[in-house]
XYZ file of C-alpha atoms in Angstrom:
589
model
C 42.313 7.819 85.403
C 45.454 8.959 87.216
C 45.275 8.398 90.939
C 46.732 11.887 91.448
C 43.579 13.360 89.972
C 41.189 11.668 92.356
C 41.025 11.776 96.110
C 37.473 11.864 97.361
C 36.850 11.428 101.055
C 33.435 11.186 102.644
C 32.949 13.712 105.430
C 29.253 13.268 106.063
C 26.200 11.586 104.630
C 22.846 12.451 106.174
C 19.651 11.153 104.661
C 16.160 11.892 105.907
C 12.650 12.383 104.519
C 11.402 15.950 104.327
C 8.899 18.053 102.456
C 10.301 20.712 100.127
C 7.852 23.287 98.813
C 9.643 24.769 95.813
C 8.302 23.903 92.388
C 10.313 21.361 90.459
C 9.465 23.273 87.283
C 11.559 26.261 88.419
C 14.659 26.157 86.240
C 16.148 29.427 87.513
C 19.347 29.053 89.493
C 20.351 31.459 92.244
C 23.730 32.224 93.840
C 24.251 33.779 97.263
C 27.245 35.644 98.659
C 28.883 32.416 99.827
C 29.100 31.020 96.279
C 26.279 28.601 97.035
C 24.095 27.929 94.037
C 20.514 26.627 94.233
C 19.489 24.499 91.286
C 15.956 23.378 90.439
C 16.157 20.982 87.473
C 13.199 20.998 85.148
C 11.103 17.850 85.483
C 10.603 15.534 82.516
C 7.516 13.611 81.460
C 9.465 11.277 79.160
C 8.965 7.532 79.488
C 12.059 6.191 81.242
C 13.414 2.743 80.438
C 14.968 1.659 83.720
C 15.996 -1.690 85.247
C 13.190 -3.844 86.587
C 10.235 -1.632 85.669
C 7.832 -1.142 82.756
C 6.511 -3.612 80.213
C 8.532 -6.779 79.650
C 9.506 -8.393 76.400
C 8.082 -11.905 76.245
C 10.131 -14.809 74.865
C 12.323 -12.344 72.990
C 15.064 -9.851 73.809
C 13.748 -6.859 71.889
C 10.316 -6.470 70.342
C 10.128 -3.018 68.775
C 13.357 -2.523 66.828
C 12.787 -2.224 63.056
C 16.255 -3.660 62.412
C 15.353 -6.875 64.289
C 18.904 -7.150 65.695
C 18.617 -10.706 67.043
C 16.443 -12.300 64.332
C 13.422 -12.720 66.584
C 10.603 -12.267 64.100
C 8.563 -9.320 62.899
C 9.129 -6.186 65.006
C 6.161 -4.931 67.029
C 6.753 -1.233 66.506
C 4.016 -0.039 68.849
C 5.536 -1.831 71.855
C 7.541 0.324 74.280
C 11.251 0.052 74.944
C 11.928 -2.407 77.744
C 14.502 -3.120 80.419
C 13.429 -6.679 81.214
C 12.786 -9.848 79.237
C 10.602 -12.692 80.450
C 11.318 -16.291 79.463
C 9.659 -19.569 80.391
C 11.136 -23.031 79.977
C 9.525 -26.423 80.385
C 11.583 -29.142 81.990
C 11.559 -31.120 78.732
C 13.193 -28.180 76.911
C 16.294 -28.457 79.071
C 16.838 -32.238 79.036
C 17.010 -35.128 76.622
C 13.876 -37.261 76.547
C 15.706 -40.270 77.982
C 17.402 -38.354 80.819
C 15.729 -36.094 83.414
C 19.015 -34.365 84.220
C 19.937 -31.010 82.713
C 21.608 -31.096 79.319
C 24.639 -28.832 78.992
C 24.198 -28.115 75.278
C 20.523 -27.217 75.701
C 21.283 -24.886 78.597
C 23.932 -23.083 76.556
C 21.670 -22.665 73.526
C 18.706 -21.525 75.564
C 19.099 -20.036 79.038
C 22.787 -19.106 78.755
C 22.180 -17.531 75.364
C 19.247 -15.477 76.640
C 21.201 -14.235 79.661
C 24.259 -13.332 77.603
C 22.384 -11.458 74.886
C 20.156 -9.663 77.395
C 23.239 -8.557 79.341
C 24.860 -7.282 76.151
C 22.052 -4.718 75.786
C 21.702 -3.898 79.502
C 18.515 -5.883 80.051
C 17.518 -8.079 82.967
C 15.823 -11.488 82.747
C 12.935 -13.076 84.637
C 12.747 -16.882 84.377
C 10.000 -19.382 85.093
C 10.493 -23.164 85.030
C 7.468 -25.364 84.329
C 6.519 -29.036 84.373
C 3.013 -29.193 82.853
C 2.202 -27.855 79.399
C -1.222 -26.399 78.745
C -3.594 -29.034 77.429
C -3.496 -28.990 73.659
C -0.722 -26.391 73.513
C 1.415 -26.801 70.380
C 5.100 -27.673 70.780
C 7.512 -25.484 68.809
C 10.824 -26.629 70.260
C 12.480 -29.212 68.004
C 14.230 -30.718 71.038
C 10.921 -31.833 72.567
C 8.896 -34.962 71.809
C 5.678 -33.955 70.084
C 3.550 -35.847 72.608
C 5.343 -34.506 75.687
C 3.323 -32.879 78.448
C 6.221 -30.887 79.877
C 8.492 -33.331 81.724
C 11.172 -35.616 80.236
C 9.868 -38.901 78.847
C 12.310 -40.717 81.101
C 10.598 -39.205 84.144
C 7.184 -40.205 82.787
C 8.557 -43.749 82.532
C 9.786 -43.608 86.132
C 6.454 -42.309 87.393
C 3.907 -44.169 85.298
C 5.638 -46.949 83.360
C 5.318 -45.417 79.897
C 7.204 -42.778 77.918
C 10.137 -44.765 76.499
C 10.566 -47.773 74.194
C 7.937 -46.581 71.746
C 5.264 -45.834 74.343
C 3.542 -42.467 74.647
C 5.191 -39.707 76.658
C 1.859 -37.930 77.094
C 0.298 -37.625 80.540
C -3.330 -38.528 81.057
C -5.475 -36.008 82.894
C -5.377 -38.123 86.040
C -1.605 -38.530 85.865
C -1.169 -34.783 85.407
C -3.529 -33.871 88.245
C -1.875 -36.083 90.854
C 1.722 -35.841 89.632
C 2.677 -33.124 92.112
C 1.773 -35.409 95.034
C 4.144 -38.117 93.874
C 7.217 -38.310 96.178
C 9.463 -39.368 93.308
C 8.343 -36.417 91.190
C 9.101 -34.102 94.123
C 12.539 -35.688 94.519
C 13.351 -35.260 90.828
C 12.050 -31.670 90.949
C 14.312 -30.862 93.875
C 17.278 -32.252 91.929
C 16.260 -30.256 88.840
C 15.899 -26.970 90.726
C 19.073 -27.521 92.725
C 21.071 -28.016 89.528
C 19.563 -24.867 87.995
C 20.324 -22.909 91.147
C 23.959 -23.993 91.170
C 24.294 -22.711 87.638
C 22.233 -19.506 87.710
C 21.761 -18.288 91.295
C 23.402 -14.909 91.848
C 23.672 -14.236 88.111
C 23.528 -10.437 87.990
C 21.459 -10.488 84.789
C 18.780 -12.630 86.450
C 16.340 -10.122 87.942
C 14.146 -12.717 89.630
C 12.712 -16.227 89.497
C 8.981 -16.635 88.951
C 8.137 -19.666 91.097
C 6.587 -22.208 88.749
C 6.913 -26.012 88.506
C 3.467 -26.698 90.019
C 0.306 -26.813 87.918
C -0.529 -25.944 84.338
C 2.086 -23.553 82.919
C 3.622 -23.476 86.414
C 0.744 -21.224 87.495
C -0.416 -23.203 90.538
C -3.720 -24.395 89.101
C -4.863 -27.389 87.063
C -6.525 -25.613 84.173
C -7.417 -28.079 81.419
C -6.749 -31.160 83.547
C -9.052 -30.912 86.572
C -12.041 -33.304 86.396
C -15.287 -31.783 85.173
C -16.932 -32.590 88.492
C -14.258 -30.679 90.412
C -15.371 -27.476 92.131
C -12.623 -25.530 90.345
C -9.198 -25.845 88.738
C -7.664 -24.830 92.059
C -5.222 -27.218 93.674
C -7.135 -27.512 96.997
C -10.282 -28.497 95.091
C -8.348 -31.352 93.513
C -7.026 -33.077 96.600
C -3.986 -30.975 97.471
C -3.191 -29.834 100.976
C -0.678 -27.198 101.955
C 1.817 -29.822 103.135
C 1.782 -31.452 99.686
C 3.085 -28.356 97.916
C 5.094 -26.504 100.530
C 8.229 -28.507 99.562
C 8.138 -27.031 96.042
C 8.256 -23.496 97.427
C 11.020 -24.499 99.823
C 12.972 -26.061 96.946
C 13.005 -22.744 95.071
C 14.054 -20.883 98.217
C 16.870 -23.362 98.841
C 18.020 -23.519 95.217
C 18.057 -19.747 94.581
C 18.963 -18.193 97.952
C 20.553 -15.081 96.416
C 18.049 -14.405 93.622
C 14.826 -12.447 94.228
C 11.735 -14.592 93.773
C 8.032 -14.042 93.312
C 5.057 -16.372 93.139
C 1.679 -16.457 91.430
C -1.395 -15.851 93.521
C -4.621 -17.827 93.193
C -7.879 -17.587 95.096
C -7.440 -21.208 96.199
C -4.854 -22.247 98.778
C -2.462 -20.682 101.249
C 0.673 -21.047 99.153
C 1.246 -17.413 98.197
C 1.050 -16.032 101.733
C 3.567 -18.665 102.851
C 5.856 -17.503 100.040
C 5.543 -13.799 100.860
C 6.194 -14.399 104.566
C 9.392 -16.092 103.398
C 10.580 -13.069 101.469
C 9.037 -13.501 98.015
C 7.198 -10.954 95.938
C 3.929 -11.788 94.235
C 2.272 -11.648 90.867
C -1.041 -12.532 89.265
C -2.185 -13.427 85.769
C -5.033 -12.128 83.645
C -4.748 -8.418 84.317
C -7.578 -6.779 82.382
C -10.110 -9.608 82.686
C -13.524 -7.909 82.895
C -15.572 -10.896 81.680
C -19.272 -10.581 82.481
C -20.089 -12.504 85.635
C -17.086 -13.724 87.594
C -13.827 -12.063 86.520
C -10.360 -11.444 87.886
C -10.600 -7.667 88.190
C -13.776 -7.521 90.280
C -13.755 -10.939 91.948
C -10.513 -12.892 91.659
C -7.965 -10.283 92.720
C -9.949 -8.882 95.682
C -10.486 -12.443 96.936
C -6.788 -13.301 96.640
C -5.657 -10.151 98.412
C -8.139 -10.453 101.278
C -7.357 -14.161 101.740
C -3.641 -13.453 102.188
C -4.231 -11.711 105.528
C -7.280 -13.672 106.730
C -6.384 -15.525 109.927
C -9.676 -17.438 109.880
C -9.455 -18.957 106.388
C -5.692 -18.999 105.773
C -3.508 -21.488 107.636
C -0.393 -19.414 106.835
C -1.591 -15.796 106.696
C 0.698 -12.896 105.918
C -0.527 -10.004 108.039
C 1.866 -7.629 106.273
C 0.965 -8.739 102.755
C -0.267 -5.296 101.677
C 3.052 -3.738 102.720
C 5.354 -6.290 101.091
C 5.768 -4.086 98.000
C 8.109 -1.897 100.023
C 10.718 -4.682 100.009
C 9.779 -7.103 97.199
C 8.283 -6.771 93.738
C 4.706 -7.025 92.477
C 4.245 -8.022 88.818
C 1.272 -8.666 86.525
C 0.613 -10.491 83.267
C -2.162 -9.310 80.971
C -5.144 -11.393 79.990
C -5.457 -12.257 76.274
C -2.609 -11.983 73.800
C -2.085 -8.227 73.587
C -3.548 -4.815 74.293
C -4.651 -4.866 70.660
C -6.950 -7.737 71.653
C -8.430 -5.582 74.405
C -9.199 -2.906 71.821
C -10.709 -5.126 69.113
C -14.446 -4.408 69.059
C -15.155 -7.824 67.511
C -13.512 -9.570 70.421
C -16.134 -10.813 72.925
C -13.602 -9.955 75.652
C -13.208 -6.378 74.374
C -12.402 -3.743 77.014
C -13.863 -0.263 77.114
C -11.518 2.709 77.427
C -12.702 3.159 81.000
C -11.934 -0.490 81.796
C -8.395 -0.092 80.457
C -7.923 2.941 82.704
C -9.291 1.015 85.707
C -7.001 -1.909 84.895
C -3.910 0.275 84.902
C -5.058 2.078 88.052
C -5.482 -1.252 89.842
C -1.919 -2.303 89.002
C -0.604 1.040 90.247
C -2.625 0.776 93.458
C -0.916 -2.574 94.085
C 2.478 -0.870 93.597
C 3.395 -2.953 90.548
C 6.816 -2.810 88.896
C 6.566 -5.005 85.783
C 3.758 -5.854 83.365
C 4.094 -8.754 80.951
C 2.126 -7.373 78.011
C 3.404 -10.287 75.901
C 5.254 -8.249 73.262
C 1.939 -7.654 71.516
C 0.710 -4.714 69.485
C -0.654 -1.656 71.287
C -3.327 0.394 69.485
C -2.720 4.098 68.950
C -5.845 4.896 70.928
C -4.263 3.399 74.057
C -0.897 5.117 73.745
C -1.773 8.121 75.974
C -2.995 5.719 78.673
C 0.120 3.575 78.311
C 2.389 6.619 78.610
C 0.657 7.764 81.805
C 0.837 4.220 83.138
C 4.522 3.709 82.365
C 5.368 7.057 83.941
C 4.044 5.747 87.271
C 4.831 2.024 87.067
C 7.674 0.989 89.361
C 10.023 3.763 90.502
C 10.640 7.196 89.014
C 13.391 9.184 90.684
C 13.546 12.940 90.341
C 16.146 15.394 91.606
C 14.054 18.328 92.849
C 16.732 20.637 94.176
C 20.473 20.832 94.691
C 22.355 23.327 96.850
C 26.033 23.401 95.888
C 29.053 25.608 96.576
C 30.217 26.156 93.035
C 33.626 27.655 93.835
C 36.010 25.266 95.594
C 39.683 25.507 96.460
C 41.940 22.486 96.207
C 42.122 20.611 99.514
C 38.727 22.036 100.451
C 35.283 20.468 100.319
C 32.596 20.498 97.676
C 29.282 20.457 99.574
C 26.127 19.097 97.978
C 22.685 19.101 99.537
C 20.300 17.298 97.206
C 16.550 16.729 97.484
C 14.959 13.739 95.772
C 11.517 12.271 95.124
C 10.213 8.931 93.910
C 7.232 9.781 91.704
C 6.430 6.148 90.896
C 4.529 3.563 92.925
C 7.363 1.258 94.064
C 11.030 1.508 95.023
C 13.961 0.099 93.157
C 14.704 -3.236 94.805
C 18.380 -2.826 93.908
C 20.528 0.044 95.086
C 22.033 2.169 92.332
C 24.186 4.591 94.346
C 23.895 8.319 93.688
C 27.213 9.365 92.161
C 28.512 12.817 91.291
C 31.356 13.426 88.872
C 33.456 16.344 87.652
C 33.889 16.505 83.878
C 36.096 18.834 81.870
C 34.896 20.715 78.801
C 36.504 18.130 76.521
C 34.666 15.270 78.249
C 37.421 13.951 80.512
C 36.083 12.803 83.875
C 38.522 13.882 86.603
C 36.703 12.808 89.765
C 33.833 10.695 91.055
C 32.029 10.812 94.364
C 29.625 8.023 95.335
C 27.072 8.763 98.024
C 26.171 6.339 100.780
C 22.478 7.064 100.220
C 20.498 3.901 99.465
C 17.749 4.546 96.918
C 16.036 1.276 97.887
C 14.756 3.236 100.881
C 13.301 6.041 98.750
C 9.676 4.961 98.818
C 6.931 6.672 96.814
C 3.626 7.866 98.220
C 1.530 5.100 99.766
C -1.282 5.904 97.357
C -1.882 8.148 94.387
C -3.697 10.788 96.435
C -0.697 11.528 98.647
C 2.287 13.733 97.919
C 5.503 11.803 97.470
C 7.918 12.158 100.386
C 11.206 13.858 99.626
C 14.636 12.619 100.641
C 17.439 15.019 101.510
C 21.066 13.959 101.208
C 23.759 16.168 102.777
C 27.280 15.308 101.742
C 30.660 16.819 101.063
C 33.851 15.529 99.536
C 37.374 16.771 99.368
C 38.840 18.147 96.160
C 42.481 17.082 95.950
C 45.036 17.420 93.141
C 42.502 18.543 90.557
C 43.861 21.170 88.122
C 42.365 24.619 88.459
C 39.561 25.365 86.066
C 35.868 24.971 85.418
C 34.215 21.556 85.421
C 30.737 20.296 84.751
C 29.079 18.573 87.703
C 27.038 15.547 86.596
C 24.879 13.193 88.624
C 24.051 9.569 87.851
C 22.618 6.503 89.548
C 25.242 3.852 88.917
C 25.670 0.117 89.075
C 27.207 -0.807 92.413
C 31.028 -0.732 92.474
C 31.173 0.919 89.068
C 30.916 4.286 87.359
C 28.298 3.106 84.864
C 25.041 5.033 85.167
C 22.079 2.655 84.845
C 19.009 4.707 85.777
C 17.539 7.615 83.833
C 16.245 10.422 86.034
C 12.956 12.268 85.531
C 14.667 15.603 84.904
C 15.254 17.504 81.684
C 18.946 18.410 81.443
C 21.780 17.794 79.033
C 22.848 14.152 79.086
C 26.263 12.559 78.776
C 27.302 8.932 78.557
C 29.707 6.981 80.758
C 32.626 8.261 78.678
C 31.683 11.919 79.144
C 30.318 12.428 75.631
C 27.086 14.324 75.052
C 24.124 12.163 74.205
C 21.047 13.098 72.176
C 18.104 10.701 72.667
C 16.376 9.180 69.660
C 13.645 11.636 68.731
C 11.393 9.072 67.073
C 9.623 8.647 70.415
C 8.739 5.440 72.177
C 6.118 4.222 69.765
C 5.419 3.585 66.128
C 1.943 2.703 64.919
C 1.012 -0.724 63.620
C -0.293 -0.708 60.055
C -1.840 -4.166 60.189
C -5.140 -4.059 62.092
C -6.406 -7.438 60.908
C -7.264 -9.704 63.829
C -7.905 -13.417 64.059
C -9.143 -15.694 66.825
C -6.787 -18.271 68.254
C -7.772 -21.824 69.080
C -8.146 -20.820 72.725
C -10.664 -18.108 71.911
C -8.147 -15.313 72.372
C -7.504 -12.684 69.740
C -4.246 -11.504 68.252
C -3.165 -9.586 65.169
C -2.365 -11.910 62.283
C 1.228 -10.745 61.981
C 1.810 -11.082 65.723
C 0.318 -14.569 65.785
C 2.552 -15.671 62.925
C 5.505 -14.217 64.804
C 4.603 -16.211 67.876
C 4.237 -19.418 65.874
C 7.475 -19.023 63.988
C 9.775 -17.825 66.739
C 9.041 -19.862 69.825
C 12.326 -21.754 69.621
C 14.641 -19.531 71.620
C 17.737 -21.379 70.471
C 17.328 -19.620 67.108
C 18.208 -16.376 68.865
C 21.727 -15.351 67.883
C 24.145 -12.467 67.508
C 26.219 -11.568 64.454
C 27.612 -8.435 62.805
C 24.057 -7.259 62.123
C 23.470 -7.095 65.883
C 26.518 -5.003 66.747
C 25.082 -1.585 65.941
C 22.120 -2.091 68.266
C 24.338 -3.496 71.024
C 26.698 -0.522 70.728
C 23.769 1.901 70.789
C 22.376 0.356 73.972
C 25.754 0.608 75.673
C 26.216 4.298 74.916
C 22.971 5.748 76.234
C 23.466 8.935 78.228
C 22.218 8.616 81.798
C 24.445 11.219 83.440
C 22.582 14.497 84.003
C 24.541 17.744 83.739
C 23.610 19.847 86.796
C 25.910 22.892 86.966
C 29.525 24.067 86.682
C 32.105 23.989 89.466
C 35.084 26.352 89.540
C 38.154 24.752 91.138
C 40.610 27.449 92.224
């Protein structure tokens, strides 16, 4: 763009909450005698695929594309579009068996590859690093010894005197249970995390780190390994004190100082509240567990949440735990293998329709942003519930009203007073600045103006019963050296220090892409139905559709993920989505 065409100077930027009473369904525009136009964009109920919210893909970049652009196994057509992919790596997947240090070739084939491909299609990545494989879990990665428990065989040798020279690399239950108390294991873990941090901290594709490393699957419990006479699989019931495990949390904080982090909550121990006081978000597993007797939904989660703030039972309470969502993320992972499992009437852990609704409502009441639904099939009967859920999950920004002087002389100011709402349950934890642009009829963008408003501060209602607050932004910018004529005024929420719109707004207007071309969304809708309803039980007692289970078995080795000419069409499509909303026309005279 010629510099003579653009000279935009901020004169004022005033942002404050207010309540605006006009209906956001009013699409009639009005003009007064001062050439000020009032615009009320029509609201949209479309599912919006935006950064850091919604369902995640699990161990794959894209789940629902029929073309299978990255060769990741059978598409799961009923799964929604996603903005975030979730990957987990055991220590032994990133090292050679005879060396506990990171292996460059493995990192490139696995983590680097995931980050690069995700970035190519505008997706973010959540990573978890783990040291203890689930007991009896199969090993799919060809790089890993078939008797490995999750850490390099060399480290097993250093800790317990076996693992190399033809001896077993497998950890006994006792070795696994007490491993996290071992000073040498802690030292090696600190080295491991520090090396990962040096390589990946501040990577803009890395949305956050899920604090793992401790316990089975890095989930801060000893499921499968705790002695039968133990009171529970919780770490405190198996000899661990807070001081034993605090260094692991500190190691993550030190290794990834610039990357958002969140940690799993359990109803045993004071670890999570220590993490949230130190700036982390939180997450829990087994969303949708309504097992008869003790279950997570009615017992586990309420206990965890109340314990976080309890000054009598918690040595490191977080008195502001229930408000942390305003600054850091809350995520969940579903119980069982898929929502199809929840639906299967033959599954002993089957959920009723009402229980599914209560499950989603609970996540929304906790102000959740992401749900790991494990890239599994979603039954048609649940799709209305899923749509309602996704339209509240995380943030959902809507432009309610704009007051604009639509006739502007050169060297005078274009004034914009805009009113916004967040109709979701959480903020965006990254600022995507509000940006206005002037676009000619042939699609040439002649000017940009980026507001100083910070959408991170645009909180939703505290609970579902309250009306969302509105945020008013008053601003004006000078029109200089722009040829006389009529221009479209577009608005977009852009990546910082760029003119690339990244967030779709909950309004129904014409859309254009970053290049100024009109964009028509795919009209196939978010979902396609699954034809295969046949279910089978897994060895762990969970249920999954046969085709999904085969997909999981055959495509666990992430280094098989690759890009070729077949992938290019999908990549190009994802980089030309229209996220600029056409608001009105401006006459420059």
